[in-house]
PDB file of C-alpha atoms in Angstrom:
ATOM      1  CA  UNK A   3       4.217  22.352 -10.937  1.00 67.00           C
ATOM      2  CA  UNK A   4       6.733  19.836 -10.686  1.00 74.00           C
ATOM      3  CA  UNK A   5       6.174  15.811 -11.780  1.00 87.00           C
ATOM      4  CA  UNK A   6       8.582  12.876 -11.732  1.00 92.00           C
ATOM      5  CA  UNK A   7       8.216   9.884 -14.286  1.00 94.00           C
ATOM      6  CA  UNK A   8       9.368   6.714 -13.542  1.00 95.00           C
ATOM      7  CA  UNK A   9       9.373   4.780 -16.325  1.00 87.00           C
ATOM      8  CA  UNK A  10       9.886   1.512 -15.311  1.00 89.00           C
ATOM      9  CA  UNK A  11       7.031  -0.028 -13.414  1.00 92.00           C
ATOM     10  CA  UNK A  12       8.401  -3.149 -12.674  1.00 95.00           C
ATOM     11  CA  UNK A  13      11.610  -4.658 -13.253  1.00 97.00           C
ATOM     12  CA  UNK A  14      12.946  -8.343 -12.709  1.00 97.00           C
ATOM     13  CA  UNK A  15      16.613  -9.629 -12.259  1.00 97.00           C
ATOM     14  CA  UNK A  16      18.397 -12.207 -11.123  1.00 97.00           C
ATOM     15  CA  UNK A  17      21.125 -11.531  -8.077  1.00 97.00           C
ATOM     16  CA  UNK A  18      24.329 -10.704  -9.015  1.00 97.00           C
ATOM     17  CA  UNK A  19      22.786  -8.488 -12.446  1.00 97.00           C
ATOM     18  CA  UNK A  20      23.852  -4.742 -12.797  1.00 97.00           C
ATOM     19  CA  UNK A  21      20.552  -2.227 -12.222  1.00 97.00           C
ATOM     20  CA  UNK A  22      19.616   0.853 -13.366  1.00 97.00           C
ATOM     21  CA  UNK A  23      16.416   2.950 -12.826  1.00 97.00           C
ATOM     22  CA  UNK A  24      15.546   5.796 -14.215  1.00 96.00           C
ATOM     23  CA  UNK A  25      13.854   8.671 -12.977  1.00 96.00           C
ATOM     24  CA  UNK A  26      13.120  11.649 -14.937  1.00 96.00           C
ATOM     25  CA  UNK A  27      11.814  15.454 -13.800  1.00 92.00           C
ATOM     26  CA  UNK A  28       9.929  18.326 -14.984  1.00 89.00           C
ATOM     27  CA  UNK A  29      11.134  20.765 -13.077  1.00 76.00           C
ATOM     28  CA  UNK A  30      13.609  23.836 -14.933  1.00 69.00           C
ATOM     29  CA  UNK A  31      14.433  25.223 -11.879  1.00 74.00           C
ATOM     30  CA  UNK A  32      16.706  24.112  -9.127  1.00 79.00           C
ATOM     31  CA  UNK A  33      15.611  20.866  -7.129  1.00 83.00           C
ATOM     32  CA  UNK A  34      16.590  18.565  -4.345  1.00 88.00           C
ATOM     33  CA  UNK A  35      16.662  15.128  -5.347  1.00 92.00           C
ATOM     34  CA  UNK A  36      15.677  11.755  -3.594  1.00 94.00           C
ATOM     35  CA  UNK A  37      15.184   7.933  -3.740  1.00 96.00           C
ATOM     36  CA  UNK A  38      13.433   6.179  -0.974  1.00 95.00           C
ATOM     37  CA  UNK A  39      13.109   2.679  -1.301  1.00 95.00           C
ATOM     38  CA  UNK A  40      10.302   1.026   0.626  1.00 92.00           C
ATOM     39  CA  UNK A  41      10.642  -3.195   1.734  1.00 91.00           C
ATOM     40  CA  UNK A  42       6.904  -5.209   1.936  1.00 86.00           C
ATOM     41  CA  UNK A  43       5.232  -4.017   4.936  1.00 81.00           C
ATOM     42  CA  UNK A  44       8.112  -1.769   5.797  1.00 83.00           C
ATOM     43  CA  UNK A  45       7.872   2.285   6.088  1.00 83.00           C
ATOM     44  CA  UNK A  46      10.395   4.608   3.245  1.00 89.00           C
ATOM     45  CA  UNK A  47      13.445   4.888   3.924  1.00 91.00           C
ATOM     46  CA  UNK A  48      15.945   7.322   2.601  1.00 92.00           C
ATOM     47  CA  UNK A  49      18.404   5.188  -0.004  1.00 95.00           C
ATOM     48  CA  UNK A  50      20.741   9.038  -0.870  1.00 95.00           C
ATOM     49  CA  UNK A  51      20.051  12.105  -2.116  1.00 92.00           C
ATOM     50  CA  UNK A  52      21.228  15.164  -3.998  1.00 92.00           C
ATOM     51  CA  UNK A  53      21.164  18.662  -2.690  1.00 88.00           C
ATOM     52  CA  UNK A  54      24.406  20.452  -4.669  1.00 87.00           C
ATOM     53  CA  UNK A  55      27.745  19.683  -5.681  1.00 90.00           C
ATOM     54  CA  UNK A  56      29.027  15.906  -7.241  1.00 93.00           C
ATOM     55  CA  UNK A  57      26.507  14.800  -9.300  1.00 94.00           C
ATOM     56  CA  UNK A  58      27.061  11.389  -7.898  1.00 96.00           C
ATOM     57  CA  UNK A  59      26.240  10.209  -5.361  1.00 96.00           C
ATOM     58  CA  UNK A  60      26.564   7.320  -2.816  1.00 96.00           C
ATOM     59  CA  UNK A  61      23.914   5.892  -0.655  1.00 94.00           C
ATOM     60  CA  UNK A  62      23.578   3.209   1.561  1.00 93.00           C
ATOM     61  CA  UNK A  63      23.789  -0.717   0.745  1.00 94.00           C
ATOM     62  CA  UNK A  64      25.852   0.190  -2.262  1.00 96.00           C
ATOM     63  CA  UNK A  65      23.190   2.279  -4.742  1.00 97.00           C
ATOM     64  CA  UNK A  66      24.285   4.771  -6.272  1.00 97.00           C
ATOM     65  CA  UNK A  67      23.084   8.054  -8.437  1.00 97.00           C
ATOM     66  CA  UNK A  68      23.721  10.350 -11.105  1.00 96.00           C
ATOM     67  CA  UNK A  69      22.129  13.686 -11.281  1.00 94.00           C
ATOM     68  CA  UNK A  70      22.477  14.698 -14.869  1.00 94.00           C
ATOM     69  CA  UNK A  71      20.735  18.028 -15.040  1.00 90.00           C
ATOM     70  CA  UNK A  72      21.276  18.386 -18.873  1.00 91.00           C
ATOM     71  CA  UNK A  73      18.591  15.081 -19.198  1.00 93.00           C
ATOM     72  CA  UNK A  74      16.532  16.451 -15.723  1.00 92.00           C
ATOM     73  CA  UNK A  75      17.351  12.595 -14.789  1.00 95.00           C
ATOM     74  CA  UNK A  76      18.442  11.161 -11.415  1.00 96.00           C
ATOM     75  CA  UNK A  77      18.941   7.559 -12.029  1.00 97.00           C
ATOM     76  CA  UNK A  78      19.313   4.824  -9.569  1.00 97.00           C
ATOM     77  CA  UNK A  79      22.120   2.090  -9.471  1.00 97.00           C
ATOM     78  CA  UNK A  80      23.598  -0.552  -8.247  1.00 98.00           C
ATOM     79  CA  UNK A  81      26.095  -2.627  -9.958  1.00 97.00           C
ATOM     80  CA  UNK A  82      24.946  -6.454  -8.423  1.00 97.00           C
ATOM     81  CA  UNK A  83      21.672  -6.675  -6.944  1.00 97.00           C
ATOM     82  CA  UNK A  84      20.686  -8.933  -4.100  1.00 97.00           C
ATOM     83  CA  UNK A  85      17.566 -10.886  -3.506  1.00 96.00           C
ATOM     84  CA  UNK A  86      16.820  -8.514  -0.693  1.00 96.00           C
ATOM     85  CA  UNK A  87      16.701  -5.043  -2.447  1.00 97.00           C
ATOM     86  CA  UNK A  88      13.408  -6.640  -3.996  1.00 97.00           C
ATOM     87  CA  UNK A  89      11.387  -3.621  -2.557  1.00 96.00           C
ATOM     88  CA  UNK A  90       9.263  -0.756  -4.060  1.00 95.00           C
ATOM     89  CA  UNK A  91      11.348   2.138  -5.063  1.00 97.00           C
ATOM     90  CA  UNK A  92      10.290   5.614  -5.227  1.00 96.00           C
ATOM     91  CA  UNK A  93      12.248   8.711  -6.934  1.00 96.00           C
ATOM     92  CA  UNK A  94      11.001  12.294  -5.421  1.00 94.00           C
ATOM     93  CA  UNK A  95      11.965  15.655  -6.021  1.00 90.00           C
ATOM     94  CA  UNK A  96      11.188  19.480  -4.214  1.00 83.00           C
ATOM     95  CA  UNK A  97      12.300  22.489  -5.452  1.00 71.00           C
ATOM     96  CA  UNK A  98      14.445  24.307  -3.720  1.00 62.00           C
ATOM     97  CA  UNK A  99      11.912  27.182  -3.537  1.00 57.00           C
ATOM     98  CA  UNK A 100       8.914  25.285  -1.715  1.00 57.00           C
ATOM     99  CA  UNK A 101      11.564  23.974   0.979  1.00 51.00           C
ATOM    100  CA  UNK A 102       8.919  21.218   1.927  1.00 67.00           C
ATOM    101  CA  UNK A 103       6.750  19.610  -0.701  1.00 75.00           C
ATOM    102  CA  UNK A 104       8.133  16.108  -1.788  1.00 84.00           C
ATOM    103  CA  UNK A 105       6.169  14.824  -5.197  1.00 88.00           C
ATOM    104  CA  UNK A 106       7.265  11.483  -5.616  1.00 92.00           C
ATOM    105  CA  UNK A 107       7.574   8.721  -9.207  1.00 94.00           C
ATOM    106  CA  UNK A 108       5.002   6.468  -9.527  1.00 93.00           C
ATOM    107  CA  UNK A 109       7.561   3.997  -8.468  1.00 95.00           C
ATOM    108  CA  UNK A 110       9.324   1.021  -9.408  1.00 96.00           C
ATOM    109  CA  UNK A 111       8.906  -2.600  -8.270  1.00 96.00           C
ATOM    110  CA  UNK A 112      11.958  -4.234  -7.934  1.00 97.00           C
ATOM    111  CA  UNK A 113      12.113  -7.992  -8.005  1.00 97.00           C
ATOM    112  CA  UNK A 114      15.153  -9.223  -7.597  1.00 97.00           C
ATOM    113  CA  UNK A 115      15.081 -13.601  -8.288  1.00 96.00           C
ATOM    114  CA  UNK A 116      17.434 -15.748  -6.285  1.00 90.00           C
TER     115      UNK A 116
ATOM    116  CA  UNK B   3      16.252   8.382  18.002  1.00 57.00           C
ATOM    117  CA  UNK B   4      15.357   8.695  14.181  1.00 62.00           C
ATOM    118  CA  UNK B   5      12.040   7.144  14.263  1.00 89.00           C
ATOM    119  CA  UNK B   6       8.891   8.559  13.144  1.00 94.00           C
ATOM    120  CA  UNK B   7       6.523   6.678  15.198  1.00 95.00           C
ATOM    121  CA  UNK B   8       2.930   5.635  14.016  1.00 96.00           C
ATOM    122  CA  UNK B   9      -0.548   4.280  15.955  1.00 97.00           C
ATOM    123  CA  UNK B  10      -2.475   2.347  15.497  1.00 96.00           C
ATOM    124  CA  UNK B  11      -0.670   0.330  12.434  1.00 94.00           C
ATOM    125  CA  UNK B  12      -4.022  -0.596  11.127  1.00 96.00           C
ATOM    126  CA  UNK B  13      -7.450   0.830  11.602  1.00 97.00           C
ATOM    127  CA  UNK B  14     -10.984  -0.402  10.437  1.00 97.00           C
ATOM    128  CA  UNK B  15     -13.676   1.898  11.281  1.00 95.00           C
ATOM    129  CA  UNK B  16     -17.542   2.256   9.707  1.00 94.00           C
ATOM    130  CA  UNK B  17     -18.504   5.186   7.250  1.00 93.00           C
ATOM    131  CA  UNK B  18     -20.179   7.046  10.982  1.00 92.00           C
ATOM    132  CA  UNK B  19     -17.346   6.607  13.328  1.00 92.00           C
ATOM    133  CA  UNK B  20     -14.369   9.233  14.839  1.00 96.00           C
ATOM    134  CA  UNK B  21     -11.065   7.877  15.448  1.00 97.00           C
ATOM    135  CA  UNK B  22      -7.685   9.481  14.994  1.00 98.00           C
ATOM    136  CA  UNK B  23      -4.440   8.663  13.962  1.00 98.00           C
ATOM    137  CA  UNK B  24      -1.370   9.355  16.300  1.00 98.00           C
ATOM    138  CA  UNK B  25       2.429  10.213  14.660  1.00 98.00           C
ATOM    139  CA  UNK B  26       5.581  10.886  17.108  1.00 97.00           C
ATOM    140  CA  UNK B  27       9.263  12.047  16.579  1.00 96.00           C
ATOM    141  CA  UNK B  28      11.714  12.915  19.175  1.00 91.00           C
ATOM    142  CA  UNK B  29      14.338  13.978  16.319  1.00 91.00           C
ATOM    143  CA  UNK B  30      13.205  17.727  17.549  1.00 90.00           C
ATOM    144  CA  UNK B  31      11.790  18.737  13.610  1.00 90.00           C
ATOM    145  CA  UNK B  32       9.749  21.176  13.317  1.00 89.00           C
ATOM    146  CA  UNK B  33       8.162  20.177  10.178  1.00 89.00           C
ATOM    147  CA  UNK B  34       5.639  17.454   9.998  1.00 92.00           C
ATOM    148  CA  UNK B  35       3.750  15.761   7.133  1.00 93.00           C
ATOM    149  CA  UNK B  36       0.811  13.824   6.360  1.00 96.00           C
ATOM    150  CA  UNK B  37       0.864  11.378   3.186  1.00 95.00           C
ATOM    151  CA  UNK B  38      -2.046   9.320   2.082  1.00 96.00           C
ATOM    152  CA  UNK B  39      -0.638   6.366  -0.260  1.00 93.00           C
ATOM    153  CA  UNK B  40      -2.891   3.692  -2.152  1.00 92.00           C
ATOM    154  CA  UNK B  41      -1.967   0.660  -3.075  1.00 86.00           C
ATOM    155  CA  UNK B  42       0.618   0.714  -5.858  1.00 80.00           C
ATOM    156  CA  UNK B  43       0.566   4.398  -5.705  1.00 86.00           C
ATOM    157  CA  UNK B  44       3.905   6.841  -4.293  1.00 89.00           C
ATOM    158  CA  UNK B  45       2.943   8.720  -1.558  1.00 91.00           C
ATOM    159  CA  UNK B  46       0.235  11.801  -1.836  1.00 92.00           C
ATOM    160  CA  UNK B  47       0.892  15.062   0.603  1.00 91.00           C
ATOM    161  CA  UNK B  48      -2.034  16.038   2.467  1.00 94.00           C
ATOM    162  CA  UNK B  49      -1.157  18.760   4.822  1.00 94.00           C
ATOM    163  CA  UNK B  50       2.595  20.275   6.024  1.00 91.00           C
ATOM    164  CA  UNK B  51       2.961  21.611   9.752  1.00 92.00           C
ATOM    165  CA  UNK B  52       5.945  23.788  10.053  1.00 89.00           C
ATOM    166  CA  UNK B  53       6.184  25.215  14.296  1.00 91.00           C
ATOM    167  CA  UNK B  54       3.080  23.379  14.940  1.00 93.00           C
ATOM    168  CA  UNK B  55       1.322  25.526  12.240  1.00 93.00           C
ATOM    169  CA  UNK B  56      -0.242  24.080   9.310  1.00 93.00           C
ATOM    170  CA  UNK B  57       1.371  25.738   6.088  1.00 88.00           C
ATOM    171  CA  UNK B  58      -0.008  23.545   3.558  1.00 84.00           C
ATOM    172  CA  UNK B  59      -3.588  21.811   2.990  1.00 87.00           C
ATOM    173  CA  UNK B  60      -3.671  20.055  -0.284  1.00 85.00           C
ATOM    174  CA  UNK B  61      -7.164  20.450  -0.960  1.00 88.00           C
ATOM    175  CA  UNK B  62      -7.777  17.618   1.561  1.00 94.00           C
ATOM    176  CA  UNK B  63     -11.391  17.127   2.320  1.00 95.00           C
ATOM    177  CA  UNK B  64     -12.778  18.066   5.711  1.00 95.00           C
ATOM    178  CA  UNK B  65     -13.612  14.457   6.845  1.00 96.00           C
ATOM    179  CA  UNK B  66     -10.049  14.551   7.297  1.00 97.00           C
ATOM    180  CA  UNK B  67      -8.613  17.282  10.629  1.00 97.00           C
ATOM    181  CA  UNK B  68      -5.345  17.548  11.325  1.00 97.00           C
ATOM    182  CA  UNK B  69      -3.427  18.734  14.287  1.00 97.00           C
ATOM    183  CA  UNK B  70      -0.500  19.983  15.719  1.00 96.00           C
ATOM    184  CA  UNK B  71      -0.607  19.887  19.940  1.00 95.00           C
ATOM    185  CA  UNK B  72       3.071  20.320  19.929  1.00 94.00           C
ATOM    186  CA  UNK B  73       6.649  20.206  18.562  1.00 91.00           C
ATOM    187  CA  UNK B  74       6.498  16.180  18.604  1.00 95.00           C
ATOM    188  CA  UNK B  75       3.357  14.990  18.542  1.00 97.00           C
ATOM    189  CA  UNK B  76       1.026  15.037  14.949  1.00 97.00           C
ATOM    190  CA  UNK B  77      -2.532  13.659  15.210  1.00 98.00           C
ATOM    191  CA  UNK B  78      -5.531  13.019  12.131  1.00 98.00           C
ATOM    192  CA  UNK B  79      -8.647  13.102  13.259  1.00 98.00           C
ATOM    193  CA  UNK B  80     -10.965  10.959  11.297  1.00 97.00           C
ATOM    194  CA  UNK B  81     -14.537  11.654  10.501  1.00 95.00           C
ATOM    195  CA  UNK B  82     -17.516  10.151   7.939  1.00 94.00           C
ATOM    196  CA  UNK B  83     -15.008   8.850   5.924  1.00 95.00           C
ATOM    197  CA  UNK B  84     -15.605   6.903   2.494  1.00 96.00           C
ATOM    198  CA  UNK B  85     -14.775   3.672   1.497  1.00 96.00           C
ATOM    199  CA  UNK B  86     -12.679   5.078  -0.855  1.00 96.00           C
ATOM    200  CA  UNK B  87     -10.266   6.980   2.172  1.00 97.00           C
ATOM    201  CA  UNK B  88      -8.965   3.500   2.568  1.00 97.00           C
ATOM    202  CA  UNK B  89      -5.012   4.038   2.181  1.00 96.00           C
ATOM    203  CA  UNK B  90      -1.861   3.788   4.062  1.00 95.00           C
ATOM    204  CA  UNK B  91      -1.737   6.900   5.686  1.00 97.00           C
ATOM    205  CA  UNK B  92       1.988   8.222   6.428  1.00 95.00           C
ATOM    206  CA  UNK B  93       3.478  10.130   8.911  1.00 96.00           C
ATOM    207  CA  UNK B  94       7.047  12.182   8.135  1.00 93.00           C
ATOM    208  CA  UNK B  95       8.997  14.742   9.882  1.00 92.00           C
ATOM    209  CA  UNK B  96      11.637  16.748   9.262  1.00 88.00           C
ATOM    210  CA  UNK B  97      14.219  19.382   9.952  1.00 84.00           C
ATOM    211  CA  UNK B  98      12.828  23.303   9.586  1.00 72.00           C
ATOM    212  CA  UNK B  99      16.352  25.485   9.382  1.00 65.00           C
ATOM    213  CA  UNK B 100      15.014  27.113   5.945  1.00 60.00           C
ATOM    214  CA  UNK B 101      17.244  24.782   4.114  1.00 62.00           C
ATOM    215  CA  UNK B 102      15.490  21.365   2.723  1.00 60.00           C
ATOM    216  CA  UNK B 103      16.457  18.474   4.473  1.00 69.00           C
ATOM    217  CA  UNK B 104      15.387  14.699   3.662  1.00 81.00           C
ATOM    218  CA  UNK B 105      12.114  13.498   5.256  1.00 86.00           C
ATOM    219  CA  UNK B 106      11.811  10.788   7.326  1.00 89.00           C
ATOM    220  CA  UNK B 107       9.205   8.347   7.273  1.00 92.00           C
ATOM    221  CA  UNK B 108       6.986   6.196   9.630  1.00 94.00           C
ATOM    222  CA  UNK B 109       5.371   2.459   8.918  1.00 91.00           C
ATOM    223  CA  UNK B 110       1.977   3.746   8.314  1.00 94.00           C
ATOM    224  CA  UNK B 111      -1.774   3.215   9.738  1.00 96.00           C
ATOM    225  CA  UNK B 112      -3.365   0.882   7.548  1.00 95.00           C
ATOM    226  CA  UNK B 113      -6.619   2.648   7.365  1.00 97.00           C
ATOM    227  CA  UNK B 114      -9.975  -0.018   6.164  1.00 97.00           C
ATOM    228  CA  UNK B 115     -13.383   1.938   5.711  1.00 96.00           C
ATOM    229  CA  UNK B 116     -16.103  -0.283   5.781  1.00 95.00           C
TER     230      UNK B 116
END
């Protein structure tokens, strides 16, 4: 069975700061690769994801992520954070063999200080 | 239409009563998802519909009935639940083409068992 470590359970930063969360799998075989990020009282929403080809890639309101298989890591980034992206991010990953099953990180709270 | 849609967003019913929960998409996926998430906790699977059949049960325990009436429409049927049950209980649907495709998410029941 798959499982997904996030190792950071909460992380602080002031706007404008660079960040980067990590997101590590267990996984040998080939995966699909997610980050949702979920807002207070809001439902997940999809921030990008990795199926096959660059190992980076964009998603919306300027993160980005790096699938490095060599590490089994998909970290999240974003090079200047705003006070909105404080939110609860999750990393998930399914293997490409189940099709369906997400198993999500423990997540990450984000708090992002104006 | 991308919306996963959720009712009631929050629920308090005693240890004896029936209710259900109530998820909708009009994105035409076939595959639809419960997810039970606690407080500070990523999101748990609980059962996968795939055609309006349900391919996966996670060991979920019977107080909790699922169903599938058609290609749109998910319900949980509630029964002698525990005070522990009380979660966010999610709602996700997705596209069934045999290739994996992100989930997407609704805002939740907040479910209280008192």
């Amino acid at each position: 069975a798959q499982s997904v470590s996030q190792h950071n359970h909460h992380v602080i930063l002031s706007e404008a700061a660079s960040l980067e969360l990590g997101c590590n799998y267990s996984y040998g075989g080939t995966v699909n690769l997610f980050w949702y990020v979920q807002y207070p009282g809001q439902h997940l929403q999809l921030l990008l994801k990795y199926f096959s080809g660059d190992p980076l890639v964009k998603g919306i309101k300027g993160f980005e992520a790096e699938f490095i298989k060599s590490k089994f890591s998909f970290n999240l980034r974003k090079p200047s954070v705003q006070w909105s992206d404080t939110a609860e991010y999750f990393c998930a990953v399914n293997d490409k063999g189940s099709a369906r099953q997400l198993t999500f990180g423990s997540g990450t709270q984000l708090t992002v200080l104006p | 239409d991308t919306e996963v849609t959720q009712t009631p967003k929050h629920l308090v019913m005693g240890m004896t009563n029936k209710k259900s929960l109530k998820c909708e998409q009009h994105m035409g996926h076939r595959a639809m998802y419960w997810y039970k998430q606690k407080a500070k906790k990523p999101p748990e699977l609980m059962f996968v519909y795939s055609y309006e059949k349900l391919s996966i049960n996670e060991s979920v325990p019977s107080r909790f009935s699922p169903e599938c009436p058609n290609s749109s429409l998910l319900n949980l049927h509630l029964h002698a639940l525990q005070p522990e049950d009380s979660a966010l209980y999610l709602c996700a649907s997705s596209q069934e083409n045999g290739r994996v495709a992100e989930a997407f998410f609704g805002q939740g029941t907040r479910l209280t068992v008192v």
